[in-house]
Amino acid sequence: MRKPAEMATTGNFTKTAGWMDWYTGPSRPRFRVPAGAVDAHCHVFGPGAEFPFAPERKYTPCDASKTELYALRERLGFARNVVVQATCHGADNRAMVDALVHAKGKARGVATVKRSVTDQQIQSMHDAGVRGVRFNFVKRLVDFTPKDELLEIAGRITKWGWHVVIYFEAVDLPELWDFFTALPTTVVVDHMGRPDVSKPVDGPEFELFVKFMREHNNVWSKVSCPERLSITGPKALHGEKNLEQGAYTDVIPFAKRIVDEFPDRVLWGTDWPHPNLKDHMPDDGLLVDFIPYIATTAELQQKLLVTNPMRLYWPKEA
Ligand code: 0GY
């Protein structure tokens, strides 16, 4: 993998101040993922010189190419990826689709589309491996899109068997509840709906999220991004490399609860190259070592990393 000094953003783009580059030379995980494991949430950025970032973006990242993503996949022992359209590319899905095409069937994608997308464009993305659209409600990342536009898109993509990935902050769930529960297809929540992990795992805020999943069988969750949700932080991640000594321990009860209660509707992903992290950048190898703390048996690990993502993204091979 390239060294950070060589990772200057290419094209006419200057990185957002405070933006951290992804961690090069990640350690080899001590936890061996099961054969056929899927990294079900990751992104590509550019390269900016080849795939320009969107004018409406809220941040300008470093480059993070498909080649680097697939090198990480090999290093961590994964077999497949789900590449999720990052907001810095807006509704221009070319970099993501290019990554899928080059993966030769080992990657699927989640796109961002506007109401103006044509059936032909959807079909061509489907042929490349796209299987869903992402609706983002995190205000620091995107401008507001009217809900009737999103509902119209959700209605159209069901024809291709696609699902909807939703990204939102926990405090916004009550307001978004009616919209989410009206979606006519499988709904996949990014990062457990971003719980505030300083609050109790059985407190009203996270209970609402559990109720959302419990009452709606079509709702899945990614139990990803401890590095984003944690308040106690990485601690051991770059030191003694010992997760028992405190890496992201405050996130474990939340993710474990979701895996235990909904073992057939959970997914896991690295979130490489980790957009918008300003305090620390995780070693992806050590993020993999986090998995057995949240999926505590071989059976749960198999569902989380293989059975569930295969069912959603590669149903014919599942
Ligand atoms: C994530 C989270 C973030 C960013 C994006 O598309 C994106 O820009 O998803 C975030 O900043 O929380 O899932 O990668």
Coordinates of C-alpha atoms and ligand atoms in Angstrom, one line a residue:
M1 CA 0.0 0.0 0.0
R2 CA 1.2 3.6 -0.7
K3 CA 2.6 5.7 2.1
P4 CA 0.6 8.8 3.3
A5 CA 3.2 11.2 2.0
E6 CA 2.4 10.1 -1.5
M7 CA -1.4 10.3 -0.9
A8 CA -1.9 13.9 -2.0
T9 CA -5.3 14.5 -3.5
T10 CA -5.0 14.6 -7.3
G11 CA -6.9 16.7 -9.8
N12 CA -7.8 20.3 -8.8
F13 CA -8.9 19.4 -5.3
T14 CA -7.6 20.5 -2.0
K15 CA -8.4 18.3 1.0
T16 CA -10.7 19.6 3.7
A17 CA -8.7 21.0 6.6
G18 CA -8.3 18.4 9.4
W19 CA -9.1 15.6 7.1
M20 CA -7.1 12.4 7.9
D21 CA -5.8 10.0 5.3
W22 CA -6.6 6.3 5.7
Y23 CA -4.2 4.2 7.7
T24 CA -1.5 2.5 5.6
G25 CA -0.1 -0.9 6.4
P26 CA -3.0 -2.1 8.5
S27 CA -2.1 -5.0 10.8
R28 CA -3.2 -8.5 10.0
P29 CA -6.2 -9.3 12.1
R30 CA -5.8 -11.8 14.9
F31 CA -9.5 -12.7 14.3
R32 CA -9.8 -14.9 11.2
V33 CA -13.0 -14.0 9.4
P34 CA -14.9 -17.0 8.0
A35 CA -14.4 -18.0 4.4
G36 CA -16.4 -15.9 2.0
A37 CA -16.7 -12.9 4.4
V38 CA -18.1 -9.6 3.0
D39 CA -17.0 -6.1 3.9
A40 CA -20.5 -4.7 3.5
H41 CA -19.7 -1.0 4.0
C42 CA -16.8 0.7 2.4
H43 CA -16.2 3.5 -0.1
V44 CA -13.9 4.7 -2.9
F45 CA -12.9 8.3 -3.3
G46 CA -11.9 9.4 -6.8
P47 CA -9.1 9.3 -7.6
G48 CA -10.0 13.0 -8.0
A49 CA -8.1 13.4 -11.3
E50 CA -10.1 10.6 -12.9
F51 CA -13.4 10.8 -11.1
P52 CA -14.0 14.5 -9.9
F53 CA -15.7 15.1 -6.6
A54 CA -19.2 16.6 -6.8
P55 CA -19.6 20.4 -6.7
E56 CA -22.2 20.1 -3.9
R57 CA -19.9 18.0 -1.6
K58 CA -19.5 18.9 2.0
Y59 CA -15.9 17.7 2.3
T60 CA -13.0 17.0 -0.1
P61 CA -11.3 13.7 0.8
C62 CA -7.9 12.2 0.0
D63 CA -7.9 9.7 -2.9
A64 CA -8.9 6.2 -2.0
S65 CA -9.0 4.0 -5.1
K66 CA -10.5 0.7 -6.0
T67 CA -7.0 -0.8 -6.2
E68 CA -6.3 0.2 -2.6
L69 CA -9.7 -1.0 -1.4
Y70 CA -9.1 -4.4 -3.0
A71 CA -5.6 -4.7 -1.5
L72 CA -7.2 -4.1 1.9
R73 CA -9.8 -6.8 1.2
E74 CA -7.0 -9.3 0.6
R75 CA -5.0 -8.2 3.6
L76 CA -7.9 -8.5 6.0
G77 CA -8.9 -11.9 4.6
F78 CA -12.3 -10.8 3.1
A79 CA -13.7 -12.2 -0.1
R80 CA -16.1 -9.5 -1.2
N81 CA -17.0 -5.8 -0.8
V82 CA -20.1 -3.7 -0.9
V83 CA -19.1 -0.3 -2.1
V84 CA -21.4 2.5 -0.9
Q85 CA -21.6 5.7 -2.8
A86 CA -19.9 8.4 -0.7
T87 CA -21.5 11.9 -0.4
C88 CA -18.3 13.6 -1.8
H89 CA -19.3 12.1 -5.2
G90 CA -23.0 13.3 -4.9
A91 CA -25.2 11.4 -7.4
D92 CA -22.3 10.8 -9.8
N93 CA -21.8 7.1 -9.3
R94 CA -19.0 6.6 -11.8
A95 CA -16.1 6.0 -9.3
M96 CA -18.2 3.4 -7.4
V97 CA -19.5 1.7 -10.6
D98 CA -15.9 1.6 -12.0
A99 CA -14.8 -0.1 -8.7
L100 CA -17.6 -2.7 -9.1
V101 CA -16.8 -3.5 -12.8
H102 CA -13.1 -4.1 -11.9
A103 CA -14.0 -6.4 -9.0
K104 CA -15.3 -9.0 -11.5
G105 CA -18.3 -10.0 -9.5
K106 CA -16.7 -9.7 -6.1
A107 CA -18.2 -6.4 -5.3
R108 CA -21.7 -5.0 -5.2
G109 CA -22.7 -1.3 -4.8
V110 CA -25.1 1.1 -3.3
A111 CA -25.8 4.3 -5.4
T112 CA -27.1 7.7 -4.8
V113 CA -29.6 8.8 -7.4
K114 CA -31.9 11.7 -8.2
R115 CA -35.5 11.7 -9.3
S116 CA -34.2 12.3 -12.9
V117 CA -32.4 9.0 -13.1
T118 CA -33.7 7.0 -16.1
D119 CA -34.7 3.3 -16.1
Q120 CA -31.8 2.7 -18.5
Q121 CA -29.3 4.2 -16.1
I122 CA -30.7 2.1 -13.2
Q123 CA -30.5 -1.0 -15.5
S124 CA -26.9 -0.3 -16.4
M125 CA -26.0 0.2 -12.7
H126 CA -27.7 -3.0 -11.9
D127 CA -25.7 -4.8 -14.6
A128 CA -22.5 -3.5 -13.0
G129 CA -23.6 -4.8 -9.5
V130 CA -25.5 -2.0 -7.8
R131 CA -28.2 -3.4 -5.6
G132 CA -29.5 -0.4 -3.6
V133 CA -29.8 3.3 -3.2
R134 CA -28.7 5.4 -0.2
F135 CA -30.8 8.0 1.4
N136 CA -28.7 10.3 3.7
F137 CA -30.3 12.4 6.4
V138 CA -27.1 13.4 8.2
K139 CA -27.2 17.2 7.8
R140 CA -23.5 17.8 7.9
L141 CA -23.1 15.5 4.8
V142 CA -26.0 16.4 2.5
D143 CA -28.6 19.0 1.5
F144 CA -32.2 18.2 2.1
T145 CA -34.0 16.1 -0.5
P146 CA -37.9 16.2 -0.3
K147 CA -39.3 13.0 1.0
D148 CA -41.8 12.6 -1.9
E149 CA -38.8 12.5 -4.2
L150 CA -37.2 9.8 -2.1
L151 CA -40.4 7.8 -1.9
E152 CA -40.7 8.0 -5.7
I153 CA -37.2 6.6 -6.1
A154 CA -37.8 3.9 -3.5
G155 CA -40.9 2.8 -5.4
R156 CA -39.1 2.6 -8.7
I157 CA -36.0 0.7 -7.6
T158 CA -38.1 -2.2 -6.2
K159 CA -38.6 -3.3 -9.8
W160 CA -34.8 -4.3 -9.8
G161 CA -35.1 -5.9 -6.3
W162 CA -32.9 -3.1 -4.8
H163 CA -33.0 -2.0 -1.2
V164 CA -32.7 1.3 0.5
V165 CA -29.8 2.2 2.8
I166 CA -30.6 4.9 5.3
Y167 CA -28.1 7.0 7.2
F168 CA -29.3 9.3 10.1
E169 CA -28.6 10.4 13.6
A170 CA -30.4 8.7 16.5
V171 CA -32.0 12.0 17.6
D172 CA -33.7 12.3 14.2
L173 CA -35.4 8.8 14.3
P174 CA -38.7 10.0 15.8
E175 CA -39.2 12.6 13.1
L176 CA -38.1 10.1 10.3
W177 CA -40.1 7.1 11.6
D178 CA -43.2 7.5 9.4
F179 CA -41.1 7.9 6.3
F180 CA -38.8 5.0 7.1
T181 CA -41.7 2.7 7.9
A182 CA -43.5 3.6 4.7
L183 CA -40.5 2.4 2.5
P184 CA -41.7 -0.4 0.3
T185 CA -38.5 -2.5 0.3
T186 CA -35.7 -3.9 2.5
V187 CA -34.2 -1.0 4.5
V188 CA -30.6 -1.2 5.8
V189 CA -29.5 1.2 8.5
D190 CA -26.0 2.5 8.5
H191 CA -24.1 2.3 11.8
M192 CA -27.0 1.4 14.0
G193 CA -28.6 4.8 13.4
R194 CA -25.6 6.4 15.1
P195 CA -26.6 5.9 18.8
D196 CA -25.2 8.3 21.4
V197 CA -23.2 5.6 23.3
S198 CA -22.9 7.8 26.4
K199 CA -26.6 7.0 26.9
P200 CA -27.7 3.7 28.4
V201 CA -28.0 0.8 25.9
D202 CA -31.5 0.1 27.4
G203 CA -32.5 3.8 27.5
P204 CA -35.3 5.3 25.5
E205 CA -33.2 6.5 22.6
F206 CA -31.7 3.1 21.7
E207 CA -34.9 1.3 22.7
L208 CA -36.6 3.2 19.9
F209 CA -34.1 1.9 17.4
V210 CA -34.6 -1.7 18.7
K211 CA -38.3 -1.2 18.4
F212 CA -37.8 0.0 14.8
M213 CA -36.1 -3.3 14.0
R214 CA -38.3 -5.4 16.1
E215 CA -41.6 -4.1 14.6
H216 CA -40.3 -4.1 11.0
N217 CA -38.9 -7.3 9.6
N218 CA -37.7 -5.5 6.5
V219 CA -35.2 -3.4 8.6
W220 CA -31.6 -4.5 8.8
S221 CA -28.6 -2.8 10.5
K222 CA -24.9 -2.4 9.9
V223 CA -23.2 -2.9 13.3
S224 CA -20.3 -0.9 11.9
C225 CA -18.2 2.2 12.8
P226 CA -17.2 1.8 16.5
E227 CA -14.5 4.3 15.6
R228 CA -17.1 6.9 14.7
L229 CA -19.5 6.2 17.6
S230 CA -17.1 5.7 20.4
I231 CA -16.5 8.4 23.0
T232 CA -13.9 6.5 25.0
G233 CA -12.0 6.1 21.7
P234 CA -9.4 3.7 20.4
K235 CA -7.0 3.6 23.3
A236 CA -5.3 0.4 22.5
L237 CA -5.6 0.5 18.8
H238 CA -2.1 1.9 18.0
G239 CA -0.5 0.9 21.2
E240 CA -0.4 -2.5 22.7
K241 CA -2.9 -3.8 20.1
N242 CA -5.0 -5.4 22.7
L243 CA -8.7 -4.8 22.4
E244 CA -9.4 -6.0 25.9
Q245 CA -7.6 -2.9 27.1
G246 CA -10.3 -0.6 26.0
A247 CA -10.7 0.0 22.3
Y248 CA -14.2 1.3 21.6
T249 CA -15.5 -0.7 24.5
D250 CA -18.4 1.8 24.9
V251 CA -19.9 0.7 21.6
I252 CA -19.8 -3.0 22.3
P253 CA -23.1 -3.3 24.3
F254 CA -25.0 -1.5 21.5
A255 CA -23.6 -3.6 18.6
K256 CA -23.8 -6.8 20.6
R257 CA -27.4 -6.2 21.5
I258 CA -28.4 -5.8 17.9
V259 CA -26.4 -8.9 16.7
D260 CA -27.9 -11.0 19.5
E261 CA -31.5 -9.9 18.9
F262 CA -31.5 -9.7 15.1
P263 CA -28.8 -12.2 14.0
D264 CA -30.3 -12.6 10.6
R265 CA -30.6 -8.9 9.7
V266 CA -27.1 -7.5 10.6
L267 CA -24.1 -6.6 8.4
W268 CA -20.6 -5.5 9.1
G269 CA -18.2 -3.3 7.2
T270 CA -14.9 -1.5 7.7
D271 CA -16.1 1.9 6.5
W272 CA -12.7 2.3 4.8
P273 CA -11.4 4.9 4.0
H274 CA -13.2 6.4 6.9
P275 CA -14.6 9.7 5.8
N276 CA -14.5 12.7 8.2
L277 CA -12.5 11.3 11.0
K278 CA -10.5 14.1 12.6
D279 CA -9.3 12.7 16.0
H280 CA -7.8 9.3 15.0
M281 CA -7.7 7.0 12.0
P282 CA -8.3 3.3 12.8
D283 CA -6.0 0.5 11.8
D284 CA -8.5 -1.6 9.8
G285 CA -6.9 -4.8 10.9
L286 CA -7.7 -4.0 14.5
L287 CA -11.3 -3.0 13.5
V288 CA -11.6 -6.6 12.4
D289 CA -10.4 -7.8 15.8
F290 CA -13.5 -5.9 17.2
I291 CA -15.9 -8.3 15.5
P292 CA -15.8 -11.2 18.0
Y293 CA -16.7 -8.7 20.8
I294 CA -20.0 -8.0 19.1
A295 CA -20.7 -11.3 17.4
T296 CA -19.6 -13.7 20.1
T297 CA -20.1 -17.1 18.6
A298 CA -18.9 -18.8 15.3
E299 CA -22.6 -19.0 14.3
L300 CA -23.2 -15.3 14.8
Q301 CA -20.0 -14.4 13.0
Q302 CA -21.0 -16.6 10.0
K303 CA -24.4 -14.9 9.8
L304 CA -22.9 -11.4 10.2
L305 CA -20.1 -11.7 7.7
V306 CA -21.2 -14.3 5.2
T307 CA -24.9 -15.6 5.3
N308 CA -26.6 -12.2 5.6
P309 CA -24.6 -10.1 3.1
M310 CA -24.7 -13.0 0.6
R311 CA -28.5 -13.2 1.0
L312 CA -28.9 -9.5 0.4
Y313 CA -26.2 -8.9 -2.3
W314 CA -25.5 -12.3 -4.0
P315 CA -28.8 -14.2 -3.5
K316 CA -28.1 -16.6 -6.3
E317 CA -24.8 -17.7 -4.7
A318 CA -26.0 -17.6 -1.1
Ligands
0GY1 C1 -19.8 6.7 6.5 C2 -20.0 7.8 7.3 C3 -19.8 9.1 6.9 C4 -19.7 9.6 5.6 C5 -20.3 9.1 4.5 O1 -20.8 9.2 2.3 C6 -20.2 9.8 3.2 O2 -19.7 10.9 3.1 O3 -20.9 8.0 4.6 C7 -19.8 10.1 8.0 O4 -19.1 11.2 7.8 O5 -20.3 9.8 9.1 O6 -20.6 5.8 6.5 O7 -18.8 6.6 5.8

